[in-house]
Amino acid sequence: MENNTYVYIEPEKYLMDILALLRSFYPEKDIKPVVPESREDVKTEAEKLGYFFSVCVGQDGKAGITFKGEKITFLPETSSFDDFTAYKKELCRMLYGIFKDDAGRELPWGMMNGVRPTKPAFICVLAGRGKSEASSYYRNEYLVTDEKIDTSWDIAMTESQVLSSCEHRESSAPGDERGYLAGYSLYIGIPFCPSRCLYCSFTSYPLSGFKDGGDEYVSALLKEMKESRSIFPGRAPDSVYMGGGTPTALSASLLDRIISAAEDMYFTGPSVEFTVEAGRADSITADKLKVLKKHGISRISVNPQTFNQKTLDIIGRKATADETVKAFELARDLGFDNINMDIILGLPGEGEDEVRHTMEVVERLRPDSLTVHSLALKRASALGEWIEKNGHEKIVSNEEIQKIAREGAKAAGLKPYYLYRQKDMSGGFENVGYSLPGKECIYNIVMMEEIQSILGFGAGTITKRVEKGKVSEKMSAYENRSLAELIGDGSVLNLDISRCENFKDVKDYTGRLDELISRKKELFE
């Protein structure tokens, strides 16, 4: 029965939270959820094999649980079963204890499974509350470890300091002391790469598949940018981020065309943070870097992911580790003084020795910022097939490996300034951005904390409209409310967030561009 991966959850409204717990504690299992609404043939097969785990919550709040053949009854302590959120947390805390004892380990973020686990700390800082209140909330509500609580608080403090300086830029209207940033930022998406990496699930296509080298795509991109100028007329963005994909997969002339258009249309310049993900060393040339330097691009990324050549061969990164070092040094020689590097922990076959080697190279090169990713086991990537063939035990991400990366970043003078999580992250860890003081990326902060509007241009991008909500009675008295209440009802941030997405497929994007432009304008009307 232990090899079976079917789980049954009734009613379905508990599915996502319980499923996240199971997949975090048992990442080696291909957990297959079954609910009352599942197809009859699926339920028949699952019942024949026997469920790895099942839970049925009755109308009275009494839950019948079966785990590995053992039956357990859960009776809630909550005063009212009608309080769904409180009951669900109590149930999940009980299940967390069962899974923790069985797996012999705890999860670094406890029961938290959202993308933005630092949000409670950020709200606590904005509300003028102390660290002890944030710590109690994390520990009591979600069973988060002390190490992650400390990291969340440090990041929230740094974010607050960085944003306070951003609020006074001449390019945007005054901000708000409770966390809202007037103005906007830009994201320019380039969905091309020299080749697709094993782990990748982003919107990305090999540029070799487009005979025009991406020229048609760039023309559509510039049209979308031009037609959207009326959304924030005459106002420069606080930050611009050109990502992908790999923007430098494009030719130097196309890069020049895009950046020139952004400057002409959106008044960008030396006072505006402008990031370009140069990314892969096999796409970086002196000509392309000179284009970026000519335009005063303030921040670039040169991303090795790892400095172990054997791993690079496995994941399909065509540039060698030595070529990445040379690309970084070339950028330094050309005068770039804010260079980010990305690395990934938990790559196939990498353990402590491999991560230690990567961090030794990082420490020697001394980037201005470093983003440490934990491998996300995305089903849309080719990684799933690799794991099926080579075994899940080849994917290792543990606390010791995380510690090596943390201490390496500290040795290079870098401090954490933003953090986020993705679904199905190896080891239940997170992605952390480190930087030298003063080299933090504003775009990363406003995007993660969702406190500013973002115009997204290009295939697969998302545009967000963020605006202040109406002042309510509970908002005016937010000082007297608990942190849990502030987080639950948004009394501090009080933001209304709406979105529209661009098509991921390049052909759909270029062929239905007018529709996307209209949708974006309607969002802001």
mmCIF file with all atom_site columns, C-alpha atoms in Angstrom, residues 325-422:
data_model
loop_
_atom_site.group_PDB
_atom_site.id
_atom_site.type_symbol
_atom_site.label_atom_id
_atom_site.label_alt_id
_atom_site.label_comp_id
_atom_site.label_asym_id
_atom_site.label_entity_id
_atom_site.label_seq_id
_atom_site.pdbx_PDB_ins_code
_atom_site.Cartn_x
_atom_site.Cartn_y
_atom_site.Cartn_z
_atom_site.occupancy
_atom_site.B_iso_or_equiv
_atom_site.pdbx_formal_charge
_atom_site.auth_seq_id
_atom_site.auth_comp_id
_atom_site.auth_asym_id
_atom_site.auth_atom_id
_atom_site.pdbx_PDB_model_num
ATOM 1  C CA . VAL A 1 325 ? 32.999 33.249 -16.025 1.00 0.00 ? 325 VAL A CA 1
ATOM 2  C CA . LYS A 1 326 ? 34.396 34.973 -19.130 1.00 0.00 ? 326 LYS A CA 1
ATOM 3  C CA . ALA A 1 327 ? 31.006 36.554 -19.930 1.00 0.00 ? 327 ALA A CA 1
ATOM 4  C CA . PHE A 1 328 ? 30.808 37.921 -16.383 1.00 0.00 ? 328 PHE A CA 1
ATOM 5  C CA . GLU A 1 329 ? 34.340 39.301 -16.570 1.00 0.00 ? 329 GLU A CA 1
ATOM 6  C CA . LEU A 1 330 ? 33.594 40.871 -19.964 1.00 0.00 ? 330 LEU A CA 1
ATOM 7  C CA . ALA A 1 331 ? 30.603 42.684 -18.489 1.00 0.00 ? 331 ALA A CA 1
ATOM 8  C CA . ARG A 1 332 ? 32.766 43.956 -15.627 1.00 0.00 ? 332 ARG A CA 1
ATOM 9  C CA . ASP A 1 333 ? 35.456 45.133 -18.046 1.00 0.00 ? 333 ASP A CA 1
ATOM 10 C CA . LEU A 1 334 ? 32.795 47.076 -19.985 1.00 0.00 ? 334 LEU A CA 1
ATOM 11 C CA . GLY A 1 335 ? 31.815 48.925 -16.819 1.00 0.00 ? 335 GLY A CA 1
ATOM 12 C CA . PHE A 1 336 ? 28.692 47.154 -15.532 1.00 0.00 ? 336 PHE A CA 1
ATOM 13 C CA . ASP A 1 337 ? 28.619 47.684 -11.777 1.00 0.00 ? 337 ASP A CA 1
ATOM 14 C CA . ASN A 1 338 ? 25.347 45.927 -10.931 1.00 0.00 ? 338 ASN A CA 1
ATOM 15 C CA . ILE A 1 339 ? 25.465 42.325 -12.144 1.00 0.00 ? 339 ILE A CA 1
ATOM 16 C CA . ASN A 1 340 ? 23.169 39.621 -10.836 1.00 0.00 ? 340 ASN A CA 1
ATOM 17 C CA . MET A 1 341 ? 23.780 35.878 -10.955 1.00 0.00 ? 341 MET A CA 1
ATOM 18 C CA . ASP A 1 342 ? 21.203 33.073 -10.675 1.00 0.00 ? 342 ASP A CA 1
ATOM 19 C CA . ILE A 1 343 ? 21.996 29.649 -9.290  1.00 0.00 ? 343 ILE A CA 1
ATOM 20 C CA . ILE A 1 344 ? 19.693 26.668 -8.675  1.00 0.00 ? 344 ILE A CA 1
ATOM 21 C CA . LEU A 1 345 ? 19.913 24.297 -5.709  1.00 0.00 ? 345 LEU A CA 1
ATOM 22 C CA . GLY A 1 346 ? 18.730 20.719 -6.168  1.00 0.00 ? 346 GLY A CA 1
ATOM 23 C CA . LEU A 1 347 ? 19.794 20.267 -9.792  1.00 0.00 ? 347 LEU A CA 1
ATOM 24 C CA . PRO A 1 348 ? 20.076 16.634 -10.992 1.00 0.00 ? 348 PRO A CA 1
ATOM 25 C CA . GLY A 1 349 ? 23.015 14.863 -9.392  1.00 0.00 ? 349 GLY A CA 1
ATOM 26 C CA . GLU A 1 350 ? 24.208 17.820 -7.318  1.00 0.00 ? 350 GLU A CA 1
ATOM 27 C CA . GLY A 1 351 ? 24.983 17.451 -3.643  1.00 0.00 ? 351 GLY A CA 1
ATOM 28 C CA . GLU A 1 352 ? 26.855 19.460 -1.052  1.00 0.00 ? 352 GLU A CA 1
ATOM 29 C CA . ASP A 1 353 ? 30.249 19.271 -2.800  1.00 0.00 ? 353 ASP A CA 1
ATOM 30 C CA . GLU A 1 354 ? 28.849 20.551 -6.100  1.00 0.00 ? 354 GLU A CA 1
ATOM 31 C CA . VAL A 1 355 ? 26.990 23.427 -4.446  1.00 0.00 ? 355 VAL A CA 1
ATOM 32 C CA . ARG A 1 356 ? 30.059 24.308 -2.424  1.00 0.00 ? 356 ARG A CA 1
ATOM 33 C CA . HIS A 1 357 ? 32.103 24.521 -5.639  1.00 0.00 ? 357 HIS A CA 1
ATOM 34 C CA . THR A 1 358 ? 29.514 26.781 -7.270  1.00 0.00 ? 358 THR A CA 1
ATOM 35 C CA . MET A 1 359 ? 29.517 29.110 -4.258  1.00 0.00 ? 359 MET A CA 1
ATOM 36 C CA . GLU A 1 360 ? 33.324 29.247 -4.244  1.00 0.00 ? 360 GLU A CA 1
ATOM 37 C CA . VAL A 1 361 ? 33.231 30.568 -7.828  1.00 0.00 ? 361 VAL A CA 1
ATOM 38 C CA . VAL A 1 362 ? 30.458 33.023 -6.923  1.00 0.00 ? 362 VAL A CA 1
ATOM 39 C CA . GLU A 1 363 ? 32.489 34.332 -3.989  1.00 0.00 ? 363 GLU A CA 1
ATOM 40 C CA . ARG A 1 364 ? 35.502 34.805 -6.251  1.00 0.00 ? 364 ARG A CA 1
ATOM 41 C CA . LEU A 1 365 ? 33.547 36.678 -8.931  1.00 0.00 ? 365 LEU A CA 1
ATOM 42 C CA . ARG A 1 366 ? 31.701 38.864 -6.401  1.00 0.00 ? 366 ARG A CA 1
ATOM 43 C CA . PRO A 1 367 ? 28.410 39.619 -8.205  1.00 0.00 ? 367 PRO A CA 1
ATOM 44 C CA . ASP A 1 368 ? 26.419 42.586 -6.923  1.00 0.00 ? 368 ASP A CA 1
ATOM 45 C CA . SER A 1 369 ? 23.369 40.392 -6.370  1.00 0.00 ? 369 SER A CA 1
ATOM 46 C CA . LEU A 1 370 ? 22.647 36.685 -6.346  1.00 0.00 ? 370 LEU A CA 1
ATOM 47 C CA . THR A 1 371 ? 19.331 34.889 -6.742  1.00 0.00 ? 371 THR A CA 1
ATOM 48 C CA . VAL A 1 372 ? 19.386 31.435 -5.149  1.00 0.00 ? 372 VAL A CA 1
ATOM 49 C CA . HIS A 1 373 ? 16.593 29.274 -6.560  1.00 0.00 ? 373 HIS A CA 1
ATOM 50 C CA . SER A 1 374 ? 15.404 25.951 -5.202  1.00 0.00 ? 374 SER A CA 1
ATOM 51 C CA . LEU A 1 375 ? 14.561 23.594 -8.045  1.00 0.00 ? 375 LEU A CA 1
ATOM 52 C CA . ALA A 1 376 ? 10.855 23.542 -8.839  1.00 0.00 ? 376 ALA A CA 1
ATOM 53 C CA . LEU A 1 377 ? 9.688  20.121 -10.020 1.00 0.00 ? 377 LEU A CA 1
ATOM 54 C CA . LYS A 1 378 ? 7.487  21.411 -12.826 1.00 0.00 ? 378 LYS A CA 1
ATOM 55 C CA . ARG A 1 379 ? 5.388  18.866 -14.695 1.00 0.00 ? 379 ARG A CA 1
ATOM 56 C CA . ALA A 1 380 ? 5.540  21.043 -17.825 1.00 0.00 ? 380 ALA A CA 1
ATOM 57 C CA . SER A 1 381 ? 9.320  20.648 -18.032 1.00 0.00 ? 381 SER A CA 1
ATOM 58 C CA . ALA A 1 382 ? 11.410 17.736 -19.291 1.00 0.00 ? 382 ALA A CA 1
ATOM 59 C CA . LEU A 1 383 ? 12.726 17.275 -15.767 1.00 0.00 ? 383 LEU A CA 1
ATOM 60 C CA . GLY A 1 384 ? 9.866  14.924 -14.882 1.00 0.00 ? 384 GLY A CA 1
ATOM 61 C CA . GLU A 1 385 ? 10.987 12.456 -17.526 1.00 0.00 ? 385 GLU A CA 1
ATOM 62 C CA . TRP A 1 386 ? 14.574 12.664 -16.285 1.00 0.00 ? 386 TRP A CA 1
ATOM 63 C CA . ILE A 1 387 ? 13.472 11.914 -12.701 1.00 0.00 ? 387 ILE A CA 1
ATOM 64 C CA . GLU A 1 388 ? 11.353 8.983  -13.864 1.00 0.00 ? 388 GLU A CA 1
ATOM 65 C CA . LYS A 1 389 ? 14.376 7.538  -15.654 1.00 0.00 ? 389 LYS A CA 1
ATOM 66 C CA . ASN A 1 390 ? 17.086 8.300  -13.074 1.00 0.00 ? 390 ASN A CA 1
ATOM 67 C CA . GLY A 1 391 ? 15.193 8.301  -9.786  1.00 0.00 ? 391 GLY A CA 1
ATOM 68 C CA . HIS A 1 392 ? 13.958 11.015 -7.469  1.00 0.00 ? 392 HIS A CA 1
ATOM 69 C CA . GLU A 1 393 ? 16.867 10.406 -5.085  1.00 0.00 ? 393 GLU A CA 1
ATOM 70 C CA . LYS A 1 394 ? 19.125 12.181 -7.597  1.00 0.00 ? 394 LYS A CA 1
ATOM 71 C CA . ILE A 1 395 ? 17.345 15.438 -6.725  1.00 0.00 ? 395 ILE A CA 1
ATOM 72 C CA . VAL A 1 396 ? 18.806 16.583 -3.410  1.00 0.00 ? 396 VAL A CA 1
ATOM 73 C CA . SER A 1 397 ? 17.843 19.808 -1.639  1.00 0.00 ? 397 SER A CA 1
ATOM 74 C CA . ASN A 1 398 ? 18.322 19.812 2.104   1.00 0.00 ? 398 ASN A CA 1
ATOM 75 C CA . GLU A 1 399 ? 19.045 22.285 4.875   1.00 0.00 ? 399 GLU A CA 1
ATOM 76 C CA . GLU A 1 400 ? 22.810 21.743 4.653   1.00 0.00 ? 400 GLU A CA 1
ATOM 77 C CA . ILE A 1 401 ? 22.812 22.654 0.962   1.00 0.00 ? 401 ILE A CA 1
ATOM 78 C CA . GLN A 1 402 ? 20.708 25.728 1.709   1.00 0.00 ? 402 GLN A CA 1
ATOM 79 C CA . LYS A 1 403 ? 23.153 26.673 4.454   1.00 0.00 ? 403 LYS A CA 1
ATOM 80 C CA . ILE A 1 404 ? 26.121 26.439 2.075   1.00 0.00 ? 404 ILE A CA 1
ATOM 81 C CA . ALA A 1 405 ? 24.398 28.897 -0.270  1.00 0.00 ? 405 ALA A CA 1
ATOM 82 C CA . ARG A 1 406 ? 23.389 31.256 2.560   1.00 0.00 ? 406 ARG A CA 1
ATOM 83 C CA . GLU A 1 407 ? 26.869 31.354 4.042   1.00 0.00 ? 407 GLU A CA 1
ATOM 84 C CA . GLY A 1 408 ? 28.416 31.780 0.590   1.00 0.00 ? 408 GLY A CA 1
ATOM 85 C CA . ALA A 1 409 ? 26.184 34.768 -0.107  1.00 0.00 ? 409 ALA A CA 1
ATOM 86 C CA . LYS A 1 410 ? 27.084 36.258 3.263   1.00 0.00 ? 410 LYS A CA 1
ATOM 87 C CA . ALA A 1 411 ? 30.800 35.746 2.596   1.00 0.00 ? 411 ALA A CA 1
ATOM 88 C CA . ALA A 1 412 ? 30.365 37.712 -0.639  1.00 0.00 ? 412 ALA A CA 1
ATOM 89 C CA . GLY A 1 413 ? 28.825 40.596 1.337   1.00 0.00 ? 413 GLY A CA 1
ATOM 90 C CA . LEU A 1 414 ? 25.272 39.929 0.114   1.00 0.00 ? 414 LEU A CA 1
ATOM 91 C CA . LYS A 1 415 ? 22.101 40.238 2.207   1.00 0.00 ? 415 LYS A CA 1
ATOM 92 C CA . PRO A 1 416 ? 18.599 38.848 1.446   1.00 0.00 ? 416 PRO A CA 1
ATOM 93 C CA . TYR A 1 417 ? 16.145 41.432 0.119   1.00 0.00 ? 417 TYR A CA 1
ATOM 94 C CA . TYR A 1 418 ? 13.257 39.503 -1.501  1.00 0.00 ? 418 TYR A CA 1
ATOM 95 C CA . LEU A 1 419 ? 11.874 35.983 -1.466  1.00 0.00 ? 419 LEU A CA 1
ATOM 96 C CA . TYR A 1 420 ? 9.205  33.920 -3.165  1.00 0.00 ? 420 TYR A CA 1
ATOM 97 C CA . ARG A 1 421 ? 8.114  30.325 -3.560  1.00 0.00 ? 421 ARG A CA 1
ATOM 98 C CA . GLN A 1 422 ? 6.762  28.155 -6.366  1.00 0.00 ? 422 GLN A CA 1
#
